[in-house]
Amino acid sequence: KNKLLEIEERLTMVCELLQNEVTYYDWVGFYFKNGDKPELKLKAFAGEPTDHTIIPFGKGICGQVAVSNANFVVPDVKAQNNYIACSIYVKAEIVIPLFVNGENIGQIDIDSHTPNPFTKEDERFLEFVNNEVGKLFE
Ligand code: SME
């Protein structure tokens, strides 16, 4: 069995764990930069399937984080003009870049049906999760 598949299975387990254990994490996914193409590709998720499995750099919250390399916390998705809606129920979103050897290779993306649920604690926690996940790619 090839190594990439094993990583995607592990990532799916991480998504399922987070979505099950944190009440306001309604959709959890990992997007990664797609080879040499200027786009992100969804590699693992938990929650409702999304049509947005490919996101061009710069588009939506995810695409913006691909170029900014910075956390993006959105308390109210309706207040964003560069936003890609995946579900009518989503009220808030958090995207945290995933660095391996200092390089932004992807991100964790979480949608919430609760308005303004994300705090600094979520940012620190998800940075820790990404740091652990990043070890799979070293
Ligand atoms: N809302 C994201 C798109 C991905 S879905 O949330 C799964 C965005 O604006 O980039």
mmCIF file of C-alpha atoms and ligand atoms in Angstrom:
data_model
loop_
_atom_site.group_PDB
_atom_site.id
_atom_site.type_symbol
_atom_site.label_atom_id
_atom_site.label_comp_id
_atom_site.label_asym_id
_atom_site.label_seq_id
_atom_site.Cartn_x
_atom_site.Cartn_y
_atom_site.Cartn_z
ATOM 1 C CA LYS A 1 0.000 0.000 0.000
ATOM 2 C CA ASN A 2 1.450 3.334 -0.957
ATOM 3 C CA LYS A 3 2.529 5.899 1.613
ATOM 4 C CA LEU A 4 0.398 8.780 0.302
ATOM 5 C CA LEU A 5 -2.781 6.784 0.805
ATOM 6 C CA GLU A 6 -1.768 6.019 4.377
ATOM 7 C CA ILE A 7 -1.295 9.728 5.029
ATOM 8 C CA GLU A 8 -4.740 10.535 3.626
ATOM 9 C CA GLU A 9 -6.296 7.860 5.863
ATOM 10 C CA ARG A 10 -4.576 9.347 8.908
ATOM 11 C CA LEU A 11 -5.649 12.857 7.937
ATOM 12 C CA THR A 12 -9.245 11.643 7.626
ATOM 13 C CA MET A 13 -9.023 10.188 11.143
ATOM 14 C CA VAL A 14 -7.743 13.535 12.468
ATOM 15 C CA CYS A 15 -10.649 15.328 10.733
ATOM 16 C CA GLU A 16 -13.193 12.882 12.180
ATOM 17 C CA LEU A 17 -11.729 13.164 15.683
ATOM 18 C CA LEU A 18 -11.841 16.969 15.650
ATOM 19 C CA GLN A 19 -15.333 17.105 14.154
ATOM 20 C CA ASN A 20 -16.651 14.573 16.697
ATOM 21 C CA GLU A 21 -15.002 16.050 19.780
ATOM 22 C CA VAL A 22 -15.455 19.793 19.312
ATOM 23 C CA THR A 23 -19.155 20.681 19.209
ATOM 24 C CA TYR A 24 -18.707 23.796 17.060
ATOM 25 C CA TYR A 25 -16.372 22.129 14.496
ATOM 26 C CA ASP A 26 -18.989 21.125 11.909
ATOM 27 C CA TRP A 27 -16.757 20.546 8.894
ATOM 28 C CA VAL A 28 -13.009 19.836 9.100
ATOM 29 C CA GLY A 29 -10.736 19.410 6.101
ATOM 30 C CA PHE A 30 -7.128 19.496 4.947
ATOM 31 C CA TYR A 31 -6.291 21.232 1.683
ATOM 32 C CA PHE A 32 -2.797 20.947 0.156
ATOM 33 C CA LYS A 33 -0.986 22.803 -2.584
ATOM 34 C CA ASN A 34 -1.487 20.726 -5.734
ATOM 35 C CA GLY A 35 1.950 20.037 -7.195
ATOM 36 C CA ASP A 36 3.119 22.965 -9.316
ATOM 37 C CA LYS A 37 -0.411 24.222 -10.004
ATOM 38 C CA PRO A 38 -1.513 27.510 -8.368
ATOM 39 C CA GLU A 39 -4.337 25.789 -6.505
ATOM 40 C CA LEU A 40 -5.306 23.870 -3.376
ATOM 41 C CA LYS A 41 -6.703 20.334 -3.436
ATOM 42 C CA LEU A 42 -8.866 18.761 -0.726
ATOM 43 C CA LYS A 43 -7.104 15.628 0.597
ATOM 44 C CA ALA A 44 -9.211 14.670 3.618
ATOM 45 C CA PHE A 45 -12.331 15.885 5.396
ATOM 46 C CA ALA A 46 -15.105 15.067 7.864
ATOM 47 C CA GLY A 47 -18.622 16.473 7.466
ATOM 48 C CA GLU A 48 -20.784 17.042 4.404
ATOM 49 C CA PRO A 49 -19.001 16.514 1.068
ATOM 50 C CA THR A 50 -18.128 19.783 -0.679
ATOM 51 C CA ASP A 51 -18.040 20.670 -4.388
ATOM 52 C CA HIS A 52 -14.976 22.826 -3.697
ATOM 53 C CA THR A 53 -12.272 20.181 -3.875
ATOM 54 C CA ILE A 54 -10.021 22.491 -5.927
ATOM 55 C CA ILE A 55 -9.529 26.129 -4.859
ATOM 56 C CA PRO A 56 -7.328 28.530 -6.889
ATOM 57 C CA PHE A 57 -4.720 30.528 -4.920
ATOM 58 C CA GLY A 58 -6.277 33.833 -3.850
ATOM 59 C CA LYS A 59 -9.887 32.628 -4.010
ATOM 60 C CA GLY A 60 -11.981 32.313 -0.868
ATOM 61 C CA ILE A 61 -10.639 32.185 2.655
ATOM 62 C CA CYS A 62 -8.566 29.086 1.847
ATOM 63 C CA GLY A 63 -7.020 30.554 -1.300
ATOM 64 C CA GLN A 64 -6.098 33.733 0.569
ATOM 65 C CA VAL A 65 -4.277 31.741 3.273
ATOM 66 C CA ALA A 66 -2.351 29.876 0.552
ATOM 67 C CA VAL A 67 -0.751 33.221 -0.370
ATOM 68 C CA SER A 68 -0.717 35.081 2.989
ATOM 69 C CA ASN A 69 0.795 32.193 5.045
ATOM 70 C CA ALA A 70 -1.206 33.542 8.002
ATOM 71 C CA ASN A 71 -4.071 32.301 10.154
ATOM 72 C CA PHE A 72 -7.469 33.566 8.984
ATOM 73 C CA VAL A 73 -10.311 33.646 11.503
ATOM 74 C CA VAL A 74 -13.716 34.603 10.119
ATOM 75 C CA PRO A 75 -16.305 35.283 12.852
ATOM 76 C CA ASP A 76 -19.057 35.993 10.286
ATOM 77 C CA VAL A 77 -18.744 34.600 6.766
ATOM 78 C CA LYS A 78 -21.450 37.009 5.489
ATOM 79 C CA ALA A 79 -19.085 39.917 6.154
ATOM 80 C CA GLN A 80 -16.463 38.497 3.720
ATOM 81 C CA ASN A 81 -16.483 39.460 0.043
ATOM 82 C CA ASN A 82 -13.827 36.907 -0.995
ATOM 83 C CA TYR A 83 -15.536 33.824 0.378
ATOM 84 C CA ILE A 84 -16.567 30.488 -1.156
ATOM 85 C CA ALA A 85 -19.768 29.141 0.417
ATOM 86 C CA CYS A 86 -19.832 25.372 0.891
ATOM 87 C CA SER A 87 -23.045 25.149 2.911
ATOM 88 C CA ILE A 88 -25.875 27.533 3.751
ATOM 89 C CA TYR A 89 -25.528 26.541 7.427
ATOM 90 C CA VAL A 90 -21.960 27.820 7.814
ATOM 91 C CA LYS A 91 -21.669 30.948 9.969
ATOM 92 C CA ALA A 92 -17.932 31.089 10.710
ATOM 93 C CA GLU A 93 -14.640 29.656 9.478
ATOM 94 C CA ILE A 94 -11.025 29.265 10.597
ATOM 95 C CA VAL A 95 -8.086 28.411 8.334
ATOM 96 C CA ILE A 96 -4.610 27.708 9.738
ATOM 97 C CA PRO A 97 -1.643 27.175 7.391
ATOM 98 C CA LEU A 98 0.401 23.982 7.686
ATOM 99 C CA PHE A 99 4.162 24.482 7.549
ATOM 100 C CA VAL A 100 6.781 21.815 6.886
ATOM 101 C CA ASN A 101 10.376 23.038 7.199
ATOM 102 C CA GLY A 102 9.064 26.602 7.124
ATOM 103 C CA GLU A 103 7.133 26.108 3.887
ATOM 104 C CA ASN A 104 3.347 26.562 3.681
ATOM 105 C CA ILE A 105 2.253 23.245 2.099
ATOM 106 C CA GLY A 106 -1.450 23.382 2.910
ATOM 107 C CA GLN A 107 -3.937 24.143 5.630
ATOM 108 C CA ILE A 108 -6.600 22.931 7.981
ATOM 109 C CA ASP A 109 -10.009 24.469 7.287
ATOM 110 C CA ILE A 110 -12.881 24.354 9.789
ATOM 111 C CA ASP A 111 -16.446 25.543 9.242
ATOM 112 C CA SER A 112 -18.866 26.216 12.088
ATOM 113 C CA HIS A 113 -22.639 26.511 12.202
ATOM 114 C CA THR A 114 -22.191 28.610 15.365
ATOM 115 C CA PRO A 115 -21.614 32.363 14.923
ATOM 116 C CA ASN A 116 -18.236 33.702 16.111
ATOM 117 C CA PRO A 117 -17.076 30.525 17.932
ATOM 118 C CA PHE A 118 -13.308 30.646 17.347
ATOM 119 C CA THR A 119 -10.842 32.037 19.905
ATOM 120 C CA LYS A 120 -7.067 32.323 20.253
ATOM 121 C CA GLU A 121 -7.289 28.935 21.960
ATOM 122 C CA ASP A 122 -8.568 27.384 18.713
ATOM 123 C CA GLU A 123 -5.714 29.036 16.817
ATOM 124 C CA ARG A 124 -3.081 27.685 19.231
ATOM 125 C CA PHE A 125 -4.721 24.240 19.303
ATOM 126 C CA LEU A 126 -4.963 23.978 15.496
ATOM 127 C CA GLU A 127 -1.363 25.210 15.098
ATOM 128 C CA PHE A 128 -0.398 22.305 17.392
ATOM 129 C CA VAL A 129 -2.499 19.859 15.312
ATOM 130 C CA ASN A 130 -0.878 21.107 12.093
ATOM 131 C CA ASN A 131 2.566 20.809 13.637
ATOM 132 C CA GLU A 132 1.852 17.168 14.484
ATOM 133 C CA VAL A 133 0.360 16.495 11.031
ATOM 134 C CA GLY A 134 3.381 18.155 9.422
ATOM 135 C CA LYS A 135 5.605 15.445 10.907
ATOM 136 C CA LEU A 136 3.946 12.969 8.508
ATOM 137 C CA PHE A 137 5.548 14.883 5.632
ATOM 138 C CA GLU A 138 9.112 15.141 6.946
HETATM 139 N N1 SME B 1 -15.205 28.486 2.619
HETATM 140 C C1 SME B 1 -13.941 28.156 2.020
HETATM 141 C C2 SME B 1 -14.095 27.086 0.966
HETATM 142 C C3 SME B 1 -13.940 25.711 1.480
HETATM 143 S S1 SME B 1 -15.367 25.155 2.248
HETATM 144 O O1 SME B 1 -15.434 25.926 3.562
HETATM 145 C C4 SME B 1 -15.202 23.536 2.656
HETATM 146 C C5 SME B 1 -13.296 29.382 1.437
HETATM 147 O O2 SME B 1 -13.904 30.453 1.388
HETATM 148 O O3 SME B 1 -12.154 29.285 0.991
#
